[in-house]
PDB file of C-alpha atoms in Angstrom:
ATOM      1  CA  GLU A   6     -20.396 -12.424  -1.902  1.00 60.00           C
ATOM      2  CA  MET A   7     -18.968 -14.503  -4.710  1.00 57.00           C
ATOM      3  CA  PRO A   8     -19.249 -18.297  -4.324  1.00 62.00           C
ATOM      4  CA  ALA A   9     -16.051 -20.315  -3.881  1.00 56.00           C
ATOM      5  CA  GLY A  10     -14.617 -21.916  -7.013  1.00 65.00           C
ATOM      6  CA  ASN A  11     -13.695 -20.241 -10.295  1.00 82.00           C
ATOM      7  CA  LEU A  12     -16.524 -21.733 -12.357  1.00 88.00           C
ATOM      8  CA  ARG A  13     -19.212 -21.025  -9.758  1.00 88.00           C
ATOM      9  CA  GLY A  14     -17.848 -17.512  -9.343  1.00 87.00           C
ATOM     10  CA  LEU A  15     -17.864 -16.951 -13.089  1.00 92.00           C
ATOM     11  CA  ILE A  16     -21.488 -18.100 -13.409  1.00 93.00           C
ATOM     12  CA  HIS A  17     -22.536 -16.003 -10.409  1.00 92.00           C
ATOM     13  CA  LEU A  18     -20.910 -12.840 -11.729  1.00 93.00           C
ATOM     14  CA  TYR A  19     -22.198 -13.436 -15.258  1.00 96.00           C
ATOM     15  CA  ARG A  20     -25.786 -13.686 -13.980  1.00 95.00           C
ATOM     16  CA  LEU A  21     -25.361 -10.628 -11.764  1.00 95.00           C
ATOM     17  CA  ILE A  22     -23.963  -8.548 -14.608  1.00 96.00           C
ATOM     18  CA  ARG A  23     -26.727  -9.666 -16.970  1.00 96.00           C
ATOM     19  CA  GLN A  24     -29.275  -8.683 -14.327  1.00 95.00           C
ATOM     20  CA  GLU A  25     -27.791  -5.277 -13.470  1.00 94.00           C
ATOM     21  CA  ARG A  26     -26.698  -4.323 -17.012  1.00 94.00           C
ATOM     22  CA  PRO A  27     -23.948  -1.901 -15.900  1.00 94.00           C
ATOM     23  CA  ASP A  28     -22.271   0.566 -18.238  1.00 93.00           C
ATOM     24  CA  ILE A  29     -18.884  -0.242 -16.713  1.00 96.00           C
ATOM     25  CA  VAL A  30     -17.403  -3.134 -14.783  1.00 96.00           C
ATOM     26  CA  HIS A  31     -14.308  -2.191 -12.777  1.00 97.00           C
ATOM     27  CA  VAL A  32     -12.157  -5.057 -11.460  1.00 96.00           C
ATOM     28  CA  HIS A  33      -9.221  -5.043  -9.079  1.00 95.00           C
ATOM     29  CA  PHE A  34      -7.249  -7.858  -7.452  1.00 92.00           C
ATOM     30  CA  VAL A  35      -6.334 -11.165  -9.044  1.00 88.00           C
ATOM     31  CA  PRO A  36      -7.525 -13.882  -9.322  1.00 86.00           C
ATOM     32  CA  THR A  37     -11.010 -12.383  -8.837  1.00 90.00           C
ATOM     33  CA  ALA A  38     -10.213  -9.799 -11.505  1.00 94.00           C
ATOM     34  CA  TYR A  39      -9.715 -12.510 -14.128  1.00 93.00           C
ATOM     35  CA  ILE A  40     -13.122 -13.996 -13.310  1.00 94.00           C
ATOM     36  CA  GLY A  41     -14.757 -10.577 -13.382  1.00 95.00           C
ATOM     37  CA  ILE A  42     -13.178  -9.665 -16.726  1.00 96.00           C
ATOM     38  CA  LEU A  43     -14.332 -12.887 -18.373  1.00 95.00           C
ATOM     39  CA  ALA A  44     -17.835 -12.666 -16.892  1.00 96.00           C
ATOM     40  CA  ALA A  45     -18.236  -9.061 -18.029  1.00 97.00           C
ATOM     41  CA  ARG A  46     -16.982  -9.837 -21.517  1.00 96.00           C
ATOM     42  CA  LEU A  47     -19.340 -12.838 -21.850  1.00 96.00           C
ATOM     43  CA  ALA A  48     -22.220 -10.681 -20.608  1.00 97.00           C
ATOM     44  CA  GLY A  49     -21.562  -8.117 -23.320  1.00 96.00           C
ATOM     45  CA  VAL A  50     -20.296  -5.222 -21.192  1.00 95.00           C
ATOM     46  CA  ARG A  51     -18.581  -2.754 -23.481  1.00 92.00           C
ATOM     47  CA  THR A  52     -16.319  -1.045 -20.919  1.00 95.00           C
ATOM     48  CA  ILE A  53     -14.156  -3.039 -18.515  1.00 96.00           C
ATOM     49  CA  ILE A  54     -11.579  -1.225 -16.387  1.00 96.00           C
ATOM     50  CA  TRP A  55      -8.885  -3.048 -14.450  1.00 96.00           C
ATOM     51  CA  THR A  56      -6.891  -1.469 -11.621  1.00 97.00           C
ATOM     52  CA  ARG A  57      -3.459  -3.056 -11.249  1.00 95.00           C
ATOM     53  CA  HIS A  58      -2.416  -2.760  -7.596  1.00 93.00           C
ATOM     54  CA  GLY A  59       0.761  -4.834  -7.641  1.00 88.00           C
ATOM     55  CA  ARG A  60       3.768  -5.499  -9.782  1.00 80.00           C
ATOM     56  CA  LEU A  61       4.383  -8.610 -11.838  1.00 74.00           C
ATOM     57  CA  ALA A  62       7.967  -9.115 -10.656  1.00 64.00           C
ATOM     58  CA  LYS A  63       8.231 -11.582 -13.523  1.00 68.00           C
ATOM     59  CA  SER A  64      10.012 -11.520 -16.866  1.00 72.00           C
ATOM     60  CA  LYS A  65       8.361 -11.385 -20.252  1.00 74.00           C
ATOM     61  CA  PHE A  66       6.975 -14.736 -21.411  1.00 75.00           C
ATOM     62  CA  SER A  67       6.515 -16.046 -17.854  1.00 80.00           C
ATOM     63  CA  ARG A  68       3.197 -17.713 -17.053  1.00 81.00           C
ATOM     64  CA  SER A  69       1.969 -14.710 -15.061  1.00 81.00           C
ATOM     65  CA  TRP A  70       2.937 -12.412 -17.958  1.00 82.00           C
ATOM     66  CA  PHE A  71       0.769 -14.425 -20.343  1.00 85.00           C
ATOM     67  CA  ARG A  72      -2.183 -14.329 -17.915  1.00 87.00           C
ATOM     68  CA  VAL A  73      -1.909 -10.573 -17.511  1.00 87.00           C
ATOM     69  CA  LYS A  74      -1.428 -10.027 -21.248  1.00 86.00           C
ATOM     70  CA  LEU A  75      -4.587 -12.001 -22.031  1.00 88.00           C
ATOM     71  CA  ALA A  76      -6.597 -10.138 -19.394  1.00 91.00           C
ATOM     72  CA  MET A  77      -5.329  -6.762 -20.612  1.00 88.00           C
ATOM     73  CA  TRP A  78      -6.318  -7.650 -24.169  1.00 89.00           C
ATOM     74  CA  LEU A  79      -9.905  -8.145 -22.942  1.00 93.00           C
ATOM     75  CA  VAL A  80     -10.257  -4.896 -20.981  1.00 94.00           C
ATOM     76  CA  SER A  81     -10.878  -1.345 -22.167  1.00 94.00           C
ATOM     77  CA  TYR A  82      -8.416   0.460 -19.893  1.00 95.00           C
ATOM     78  CA  VAL A  83      -5.826  -0.385 -17.254  1.00 95.00           C
ATOM     79  CA  VAL A  84      -5.458   1.873 -14.210  1.00 96.00           C
ATOM     80  CA  CYS A  85      -2.058   1.610 -12.507  1.00 96.00           C
ATOM     81  CA  VAL A  86      -1.732   2.634  -8.852  1.00 97.00           C
ATOM     82  CA  SER A  87       1.772   4.008  -9.429  1.00 97.00           C
ATOM     83  CA  ASP A  88       4.077   5.051 -12.233  1.00 96.00           C
ATOM     84  CA  ALA A  89       6.269   2.065 -11.320  1.00 95.00           C
ATOM     85  CA  VAL A  90       3.443  -0.353 -12.152  1.00 94.00           C
ATOM     86  CA  ARG A  91       2.703   1.467 -15.403  1.00 93.00           C
ATOM     87  CA  THR A  92       6.381   1.464 -16.402  1.00 91.00           C
ATOM     88  CA  GLU A  93       6.710  -2.247 -15.748  1.00 88.00           C
ATOM     89  CA  LEU A  94       3.654  -3.095 -17.840  1.00 88.00           C
ATOM     90  CA  SER A  95       4.849  -0.801 -20.610  1.00 86.00           C
ATOM     91  CA  ASP A  96       8.305  -2.393 -20.581  1.00 82.00           C
ATOM     92  CA  LEU A  97       6.621  -5.762 -21.038  1.00 78.00           C
ATOM     93  CA  ASP A  98       4.674  -4.377 -24.030  1.00 75.00           C
ATOM     94  CA  LEU A  99       1.386  -4.697 -22.178  1.00 74.00           C
ATOM     95  CA  ARG A 100      -1.367  -2.364 -23.388  1.00 70.00           C
ATOM     96  CA  ARG A 101       0.618   0.862 -23.577  1.00 75.00           C
ATOM     97  CA  ASP A 102      -2.118   2.563 -25.601  1.00 81.00           C
ATOM     98  CA  ARG A 103      -4.830   2.326 -22.942  1.00 89.00           C
ATOM     99  CA  MET A 104      -3.082   2.649 -19.638  1.00 92.00           C
ATOM    100  CA  GLY A 105      -2.579   5.398 -17.068  1.00 94.00           C
ATOM    101  CA  THR A 106      -1.730   6.102 -13.443  1.00 96.00           C
ATOM    102  CA  ILE A 107      -4.437   6.889 -10.914  1.00 96.00           C
ATOM    103  CA  SER A 108      -3.049   6.370  -7.435  1.00 96.00           C
ATOM    104  CA  LEU A 109      -4.956   5.161  -4.408  1.00 93.00           C
ATOM    105  CA  GLY A 110      -6.321   8.091  -2.457  1.00 95.00           C
ATOM    106  CA  VAL A 111      -6.755   8.640   1.267  1.00 96.00           C
ATOM    107  CA  ASP A 112      -9.275  10.649   3.266  1.00 94.00           C
ATOM    108  CA  LEU A 113      -7.139  13.551   4.441  1.00 94.00           C
ATOM    109  CA  ASP A 114      -9.471  14.411   7.300  1.00 91.00           C
ATOM    110  CA  ARG A 115      -9.300  10.874   8.705  1.00 91.00           C
ATOM    111  CA  TYR A 116      -5.513  11.071   9.004  1.00 89.00           C
ATOM    112  CA  ALA A 117      -5.354  14.639  10.249  1.00 80.00           C
ATOM    113  CA  ILE A 118      -6.023  13.620  13.843  1.00 72.00           C
ATOM    114  CA  ALA A 119      -4.857  16.328  16.213  1.00 56.00           C
ATOM    115  CA  ARG A 120      -2.122  15.096  18.522  1.00 58.00           C
ATOM    116  CA  ASP A 121      -4.210  15.742  21.613  1.00 60.00           C
ATOM    117  CA  ASN A 122      -1.927  15.096  24.588  1.00 67.00           C
ATOM    118  CA  ALA A 123      -4.651  13.462  26.694  1.00 72.00           C
ATOM    119  CA  ALA A 124      -5.725  11.031  23.939  1.00 73.00           C
ATOM    120  CA  ARG A 125      -2.082  10.365  23.076  1.00 77.00           C
ATOM    121  CA  THR A 126      -1.318   9.512  26.696  1.00 81.00           C
ATOM    122  CA  VAL A 127      -4.307   7.172  26.983  1.00 88.00           C
ATOM    123  CA  LEU A 128      -3.399   5.125  23.908  1.00 90.00           C
ATOM    124  CA  ARG A 129       0.301   5.066  24.739  1.00 90.00           C
ATOM    125  CA  THR A 130      -0.487   3.888  28.256  1.00 92.00           C
ATOM    126  CA  GLU A 131      -2.791   1.192  26.879  1.00 94.00           C
ATOM    127  CA  LEU A 132       0.054  -0.075  24.683  1.00 95.00           C
ATOM    128  CA  GLY A 133       2.698   0.155  27.403  1.00 93.00           C
ATOM    129  CA  ILE A 134       4.503   3.123  25.860  1.00 95.00           C
ATOM    130  CA  SER A 135       5.959   5.915  27.982  1.00 92.00           C
ATOM    131  CA  PRO A 136       5.584   9.595  27.019  1.00 88.00           C
ATOM    132  CA  ASN A 137       9.274   9.842  26.096  1.00 91.00           C
ATOM    133  CA  ASP A 138       9.447   6.720  23.935  1.00 96.00           C
ATOM    134  CA  PHE A 139      10.218   7.050  20.225  1.00 97.00           C
ATOM    135  CA  VAL A 140       7.570   5.079  18.319  1.00 98.00           C
ATOM    136  CA  ILE A 141       8.082   3.424  14.933  1.00 98.00           C
ATOM    137  CA  ALA A 142       4.903   2.176  13.208  1.00 98.00           C
ATOM    138  CA  VAL A 143       5.113  -0.673  10.708  1.00 98.00           C
ATOM    139  CA  VAL A 144       1.663  -1.241   9.200  1.00 98.00           C
ATOM    140  CA  ALA A 145       1.911  -4.298   6.952  1.00 97.00           C
ATOM    141  CA  GLN A 146       0.814  -7.908   7.010  1.00 96.00           C
ATOM    142  CA  ALA A 147       3.689 -10.192   7.960  1.00 96.00           C
ATOM    143  CA  ARG A 148       4.169 -11.965   4.630  1.00 96.00           C
ATOM    144  CA  PRO A 149       7.418 -12.933   2.891  1.00 96.00           C
ATOM    145  CA  GLU A 150       7.268 -10.062   0.391  1.00 95.00           C
ATOM    146  CA  LYS A 151       6.804  -7.490   3.176  1.00 97.00           C
ATOM    147  CA  GLN A 152       9.988  -8.628   4.993  1.00 98.00           C
ATOM    148  CA  THR A 153       8.725  -7.132   8.250  1.00 98.00           C
ATOM    149  CA  ASP A 154      11.409  -8.993  10.203  1.00 98.00           C
ATOM    150  CA  LEU A 155      13.978  -6.505   8.866  1.00 98.00           C
ATOM    151  CA  VAL A 156      12.870  -3.875  11.389  1.00 98.00           C
ATOM    152  CA  LEU A 157      13.538  -6.345  14.204  1.00 98.00           C
ATOM    153  CA  ARG A 158      16.998  -7.099  12.814  1.00 98.00           C
ATOM    154  CA  ALA A 159      17.804  -3.400  12.491  1.00 98.00           C
ATOM    155  CA  LEU A 160      16.661  -2.850  16.066  1.00 98.00           C
ATOM    156  CA  ALA A 161      18.894  -5.673  17.284  1.00 98.00           C
ATOM    157  CA  LEU A 162      21.880  -4.020  15.594  1.00 98.00           C
ATOM    158  CA  ALA A 163      21.193  -0.896  17.658  1.00 98.00           C
ATOM    159  CA  ALA A 164      21.162  -2.656  21.032  1.00 97.00           C
ATOM    160  CA  ASP A 165      24.320  -0.814  22.152  1.00 96.00           C
ATOM    161  CA  GLU A 166      23.194   2.595  20.897  1.00 96.00           C
ATOM    162  CA  PRO A 167      22.288   5.205  23.550  1.00 95.00           C
ATOM    163  CA  TRP A 168      18.856   5.723  21.985  1.00 96.00           C
ATOM    164  CA  TYR A 169      17.907   2.038  21.863  1.00 97.00           C
ATOM    165  CA  GLU A 170      15.980   2.016  25.145  1.00 96.00           C
ATOM    166  CA  ARG A 171      13.787   4.855  23.876  1.00 96.00           C
ATOM    167  CA  VAL A 172      12.522   3.023  20.782  1.00 98.00           C
ATOM    168  CA  VAL A 173       9.258   1.091  20.603  1.00 98.00           C
ATOM    169  CA  VAL A 174       8.179  -0.631  17.384  1.00 98.00           C
ATOM    170  CA  LEU A 175       4.476  -1.152  16.698  1.00 98.00           C
ATOM    171  CA  MET A 176       3.893  -4.081  14.318  1.00 98.00           C
ATOM    172  CA  VAL A 177       0.350  -3.704  12.964  1.00 98.00           C
ATOM    173  CA  GLY A 178      -1.441  -6.036  10.555  1.00 97.00           C
ATOM    174  CA  GLY A 179      -0.925  -9.590  11.758  1.00 96.00           C
ATOM    175  CA  GLY A 180      -0.253 -12.039   8.938  1.00 95.00           C
ATOM    176  CA  ALA A 181       1.076 -15.520   8.305  1.00 95.00           C
ATOM    177  CA  LEU A 182       4.553 -14.728   9.653  1.00 96.00           C
ATOM    178  CA  ASP A 183       3.458 -12.740  12.690  1.00 96.00           C
ATOM    179  CA  LYS A 184       4.182 -15.580  15.139  1.00 97.00           C
ATOM    180  CA  ASP A 185       7.554 -16.154  13.468  1.00 98.00           C
ATOM    181  CA  ASN A 186       8.364 -12.475  13.993  1.00 98.00           C
ATOM    182  CA  GLN A 187       7.400 -12.725  17.649  1.00 98.00           C
ATOM    183  CA  GLU A 188       9.755 -15.673  18.079  1.00 98.00           C
ATOM    184  CA  LEU A 189      12.505 -13.817  16.209  1.00 98.00           C
ATOM    185  CA  ALA A 190      12.071 -10.787  18.466  1.00 98.00           C
ATOM    186  CA  ARG A 191      12.645 -13.024  21.494  1.00 98.00           C
ATOM    187  CA  GLU A 192      15.678 -14.665  19.892  1.00 98.00           C
ATOM    188  CA  LEU A 193      17.210 -11.283  19.027  1.00 98.00           C
ATOM    189  CA  GLY A 194      16.481  -9.911  22.486  1.00 98.00           C
ATOM    190  CA  VAL A 195      14.361  -7.023  21.220  1.00 98.00           C
ATOM    191  CA  ALA A 196      10.950  -8.310  22.343  1.00 98.00           C
ATOM    192  CA  PRO A 197      10.630  -5.712  25.163  1.00 97.00           C
ATOM    193  CA  ARG A 198      10.903  -2.950  22.546  1.00 97.00           C
ATOM    194  CA  VAL A 199       8.228  -4.366  20.198  1.00 98.00           C
ATOM    195  CA  ARG A 200       4.417  -4.494  20.400  1.00 98.00           C
ATOM    196  CA  PHE A 201       2.689  -6.972  18.094  1.00 98.00           C
ATOM    197  CA  LEU A 202      -0.789  -5.482  17.710  1.00 97.00           C
ATOM    198  CA  GLY A 203      -2.297  -7.716  15.006  1.00 97.00           C
ATOM    199  CA  VAL A 204      -5.128  -6.354  12.870  1.00 96.00           C
ATOM    200  CA  ARG A 205      -6.351  -2.939  14.055  1.00 95.00           C
ATOM    201  CA  ASP A 206      -9.193  -0.694  12.934  1.00 92.00           C
ATOM    202  CA  ASP A 207      -7.627   2.427  14.458  1.00 92.00           C
ATOM    203  CA  VAL A 208      -4.596   2.940  12.206  1.00 94.00           C
ATOM    204  CA  PRO A 209      -5.015   6.750  12.168  1.00 93.00           C
ATOM    205  CA  GLN A 210      -4.809   6.685  15.970  1.00 93.00           C
ATOM    206  CA  ILE A 211      -1.756   4.422  15.815  1.00 95.00           C
ATOM    207  CA  TYR A 212      -0.060   6.904  13.513  1.00 95.00           C
ATOM    208  CA  SER A 213      -1.063   9.785  15.792  1.00 93.00           C
ATOM    209  CA  ILE A 214       1.064   8.363  18.634  1.00 94.00           C
ATOM    210  CA  SER A 215       3.967   7.439  16.341  1.00 96.00           C
ATOM    211  CA  ASP A 216       7.066   9.420  15.433  1.00 96.00           C
ATOM    212  CA  VAL A 217       7.939   7.681  12.170  1.00 98.00           C
ATOM    213  CA  ALA A 218       6.547   4.917   9.938  1.00 98.00           C
ATOM    214  CA  GLY A 219       8.025   2.656   7.311  1.00 98.00           C
ATOM    215  CA  LEU A 220       7.819  -0.267   4.905  1.00 98.00           C
ATOM    216  CA  THR A 221      10.543  -2.851   4.302  1.00 98.00           C
ATOM    217  CA  SER A 222       8.952  -4.593   1.311  1.00 97.00           C
ATOM    218  CA  LEU A 223      10.716  -6.604  -1.363  1.00 95.00           C
ATOM    219  CA  THR A 224       8.051  -5.567  -3.877  1.00 94.00           C
ATOM    220  CA  GLU A 225       5.284  -2.971  -3.676  1.00 95.00           C
ATOM    221  CA  GLY A 226       2.829  -1.535  -6.162  1.00 95.00           C
ATOM    222  CA  LEU A 227       2.490   1.755  -4.299  1.00 96.00           C
ATOM    223  CA  GLY A 228       2.874   1.468  -0.536  1.00 95.00           C
ATOM    224  CA  LEU A 229      -0.486   2.765   0.707  1.00 97.00           C
ATOM    225  CA  ALA A 230       0.634   2.490   4.335  1.00 97.00           C
ATOM    226  CA  LEU A 231       3.265   5.141   3.608  1.00 98.00           C
ATOM    227  CA  VAL A 232       0.669   7.392   1.964  1.00 98.00           C
ATOM    228  CA  GLU A 233      -1.422   7.121   5.132  1.00 97.00           C
ATOM    229  CA  ALA A 234       1.609   7.808   7.318  1.00 97.00           C
ATOM    230  CA  CYS A 235       2.481  10.902   5.287  1.00 97.00           C
ATOM    231  CA  ALA A 236      -1.140  12.052   5.541  1.00 96.00           C
ATOM    232  CA  SER A 237      -0.649  11.803   9.306  1.00 95.00           C
ATOM    233  CA  GLY A 238       2.348  14.131   9.114  1.00 95.00           C
ATOM    234  CA  LEU A 239       5.000  11.478   9.780  1.00 96.00           C
ATOM    235  CA  PRO A 240       8.433  11.135   8.217  1.00 98.00           C
ATOM    236  CA  VAL A 241       8.794   7.751   6.546  1.00 98.00           C
ATOM    237  CA  PHE A 242      11.352   5.196   5.472  1.00 98.00           C
ATOM    238  CA  GLY A 243      11.031   2.579   2.763  1.00 98.00           C
ATOM    239  CA  THR A 244      12.826   0.252   0.398  1.00 98.00           C
ATOM    240  CA  GLN A 245      13.861   1.293  -3.108  1.00 97.00           C
ATOM    241  CA  VAL A 246      11.253  -0.882  -4.830  1.00 96.00           C
ATOM    242  CA  GLY A 247       8.094  -0.391  -6.881  1.00 94.00           C
ATOM    243  CA  GLY A 248       6.062   2.690  -6.098  1.00 96.00           C
ATOM    244  CA  ILE A 249       7.642   3.379  -2.702  1.00 98.00           C
ATOM    245  CA  PRO A 250      10.097   6.017  -4.040  1.00 98.00           C
ATOM    246  CA  GLU A 251       7.098   7.938  -5.399  1.00 98.00           C
ATOM    247  CA  VAL A 252       5.767   8.318  -1.847  1.00 98.00           C
ATOM    248  CA  CYS A 253       9.015   8.349   0.135  1.00 98.00           C
ATOM    249  CA  ILE A 254      11.240  10.861  -1.623  1.00 98.00           C
ATOM    250  CA  ASP A 255      14.737  10.194  -0.352  1.00 98.00           C
ATOM    251  CA  GLY A 256      16.081  13.003   1.821  1.00 97.00           C
ATOM    252  CA  TRP A 257      12.917  15.109   1.417  1.00 98.00           C
ATOM    253  CA  ASN A 258      10.083  13.502   3.382  1.00 98.00           C
ATOM    254  CA  GLY A 259      11.905  10.328   4.371  1.00 98.00           C
ATOM    255  CA  PHE A 260      14.726   7.938   3.571  1.00 98.00           C
ATOM    256  CA  LEU A 261      15.117   5.049   1.146  1.00 98.00           C
ATOM    257  CA  PHE A 262      17.376   2.025   1.518  1.00 98.00           C
ATOM    258  CA  PRO A 263      18.092  -1.179  -0.434  1.00 98.00           C
ATOM    259  CA  PRO A 264      15.817  -4.150   0.342  1.00 97.00           C
ATOM    260  CA  GLY A 265      17.229  -6.366   3.081  1.00 97.00           C
ATOM    261  CA  ASP A 266      19.805  -3.833   4.317  1.00 98.00           C
ATOM    262  CA  ALA A 267      19.312  -3.898   8.092  1.00 98.00           C
ATOM    263  CA  HIS A 268      22.471  -1.846   8.739  1.00 98.00           C
ATOM    264  CA  ARG A 269      21.269   0.993   6.505  1.00 98.00           C
ATOM    265  CA  LEU A 270      17.858   0.891   8.178  1.00 98.00           C
ATOM    266  CA  LYS A 271      19.464   1.075  11.623  1.00 98.00           C
ATOM    267  CA  ASN A 272      21.358   4.207  10.565  1.00 98.00           C
ATOM    268  CA  ILE A 273      18.165   5.778   9.202  1.00 98.00           C
ATOM    269  CA  ILE A 274      16.348   5.128  12.463  1.00 98.00           C
ATOM    270  CA  ALA A 275      19.266   6.601  14.417  1.00 98.00           C
ATOM    271  CA  ARG A 276      19.200   9.788  12.365  1.00 98.00           C
ATOM    272  CA  LEU A 277      15.439  10.224  12.799  1.00 98.00           C
ATOM    273  CA  VAL A 278      15.553   9.488  16.527  1.00 98.00           C
ATOM    274  CA  ASN A 279      18.274  12.070  17.097  1.00 97.00           C
ATOM    275  CA  ASP A 280      16.944  14.914  14.938  1.00 98.00           C
ATOM    276  CA  PRO A 281      13.447  16.117  15.915  1.00 97.00           C
ATOM    277  CA  GLU A 282      13.707  19.171  13.653  1.00 98.00           C
ATOM    278  CA  LEU A 283      14.391  16.944  10.652  1.00 98.00           C
ATOM    279  CA  ARG A 284      11.389  14.805  11.569  1.00 98.00           C
ATOM    280  CA  ALA A 285       9.169  17.875  11.737  1.00 97.00           C
ATOM    281  CA  ARG A 286      10.314  19.149   8.333  1.00 98.00           C
ATOM    282  CA  MET A 287       9.927  15.779   6.677  1.00 98.00           C
ATOM    283  CA  GLY A 288       6.524  15.191   8.251  1.00 97.00           C
ATOM    284  CA  ALA A 289       5.199  18.524   6.973  1.00 97.00           C
ATOM    285  CA  ARG A 290       6.537  17.818   3.482  1.00 98.00           C
ATOM    286  CA  GLY A 291       4.918  14.391   3.451  1.00 97.00           C
ATOM    287  CA  ARG A 292       1.535  15.845   4.355  1.00 96.00           C
ATOM    288  CA  THR A 293       1.872  18.368   1.507  1.00 97.00           C
ATOM    289  CA  LEU A 294       2.796  15.570  -0.901  1.00 97.00           C
ATOM    290  CA  VAL A 295      -0.368  13.646  -0.039  1.00 97.00           C
ATOM    291  CA  GLU A 296      -2.529  16.750  -0.328  1.00 96.00           C
ATOM    292  CA  GLU A 297      -1.176  17.350  -3.830  1.00 95.00           C
ATOM    293  CA  ARG A 298      -1.058  13.790  -5.191  1.00 96.00           C
ATOM    294  CA  TYR A 299      -2.992  11.324  -3.076  1.00 97.00           C
ATOM    295  CA  SER A 300      -6.135  12.965  -1.720  1.00 96.00           C
ATOM    296  CA  LEU A 301      -9.231  10.797  -2.019  1.00 96.00           C
ATOM    297  CA  LYS A 302     -11.160  13.641  -3.658  1.00 94.00           C
ATOM    298  CA  GLU A 303      -8.531  14.082  -6.370  1.00 93.00           C
ATOM    299  CA  CYS A 304      -8.174  10.371  -7.122  1.00 95.00           C
ATOM    300  CA  VAL A 305     -11.924   9.738  -7.213  1.00 95.00           C
ATOM    301  CA  GLY A 306     -12.333  12.729  -9.496  1.00 94.00           C
ATOM    302  CA  ARG A 307      -9.829  11.247 -11.943  1.00 95.00           C
ATOM    303  CA  LEU A 308     -11.695   7.922 -11.890  1.00 94.00           C
ATOM    304  CA  ILE A 309     -14.995   9.654 -12.608  1.00 93.00           C
ATOM    305  CA  ALA A 310     -13.382  11.505 -15.511  1.00 94.00           C
ATOM    306  CA  LEU A 311     -12.201   8.150 -16.858  1.00 94.00           C
ATOM    307  CA  TYR A 312     -15.695   6.670 -16.506  1.00 94.00           C
ATOM    308  CA  GLU A 313     -17.174   9.647 -18.342  1.00 92.00           C
ATOM    309  CA  GLN A 314     -14.628   9.228 -21.127  1.00 91.00           C
ATOM    310  CA  TYR A 315     -16.021   5.748 -21.810  1.00 89.00           C
ATOM    311  CA  ALA A 316     -19.682   6.027 -20.849  1.00 80.00           C
ATOM    312  CA  GLY A 317     -20.537   9.719 -20.900  1.00 70.00           C
ATOM    313  CA  PRO A 318     -21.318  12.368 -18.232  1.00 66.00           C
ATOM    314  CA  GLY A 319     -23.257  11.277 -15.190  1.00 59.00           C
ATOM    315  CA  VAL A 320     -21.998   7.704 -15.341  1.00 53.00           C
ATOM    316  CA  GLU A 321     -21.054   7.750 -11.652  1.00 53.00           C
ATOM    317  CA  SER A 322     -24.751   7.916 -10.754  1.00 51.00           C
ATOM    318  CA  ARG A 323     -25.774   5.098 -13.075  1.00 50.00           C
ATOM    319  CA  SER A 324     -25.497   1.365 -12.678  1.00 45.00           C
ATOM    320  CA  GLY A 325     -21.967  -0.003 -12.279  1.00 51.00           C
ATOM    321  CA  LEU A 326     -20.224  -2.980 -10.723  1.00 52.00           C
ATOM    322  CA  HIS A 327     -16.889  -3.423  -8.960  1.00 55.00           C
ATOM    323  CA  ALA A 328     -15.381  -6.894  -8.733  1.00 50.00           C
TER     324      ALA A 328
END
């Protein structure tokens, strides 16, 4: 565990890297990534790989752009989790020559849980969901950029629809705005149709009792929750931002809508509620998409190939550090 404080963290990582002498240091999220990059460079590591999970959402010459540009100048290769992230960095003239897309992968077996009726009934009963309820899963921390309140607003717009009383929304992930969302649900009158589940370690099981899943983000590097939902055979919905359209292909395995458009989201939910055959087709297509593009085996294999490109065959079994 890295000590608190940038300087202490830098010294700690520098000493660890000098001790372990890895061929490659692979860093991920900021600001820890910046510390890891600098420590690795000071320790003399020749190959530093940085996975960019999110988007900058900033213009060229902003402060964040300069930080990223400096960090990218110090690394050997930048892995982007989606084509959207890679395109953004390329448009900002950031390290086009040593950059590629390797998406986040999921364990297909973990999300291929059979919809056993007995297990489904037990979990639904535990969560206060009847067998005939239509379940929408929203797996995302309640933070401003996730705009999770939009699902509540869309649900409120459907209060007079004949299908409204069938819908149950599962809000999974907790987050800073979770209590605000609970208060909003009460104000909008939709609280009886929503379950706030906080942080869960059984997301595959949550998806197994759900009928559809979605993200309402304002910005998103990829949208891993949608990848997991597709791996579970669910149709999905998502905003037209970042990497989401790469996972949710509009009209094929789900539906896209503009960020903040609660009316459009309500209409999407209505269509999915009322068309079980469409849900089945979209769910099957989503599972195929994940098998072809987002399997853990495929994505890890591409990372190993990248490691071998820089450090030679067998590098995955030699010393290496992730920060």
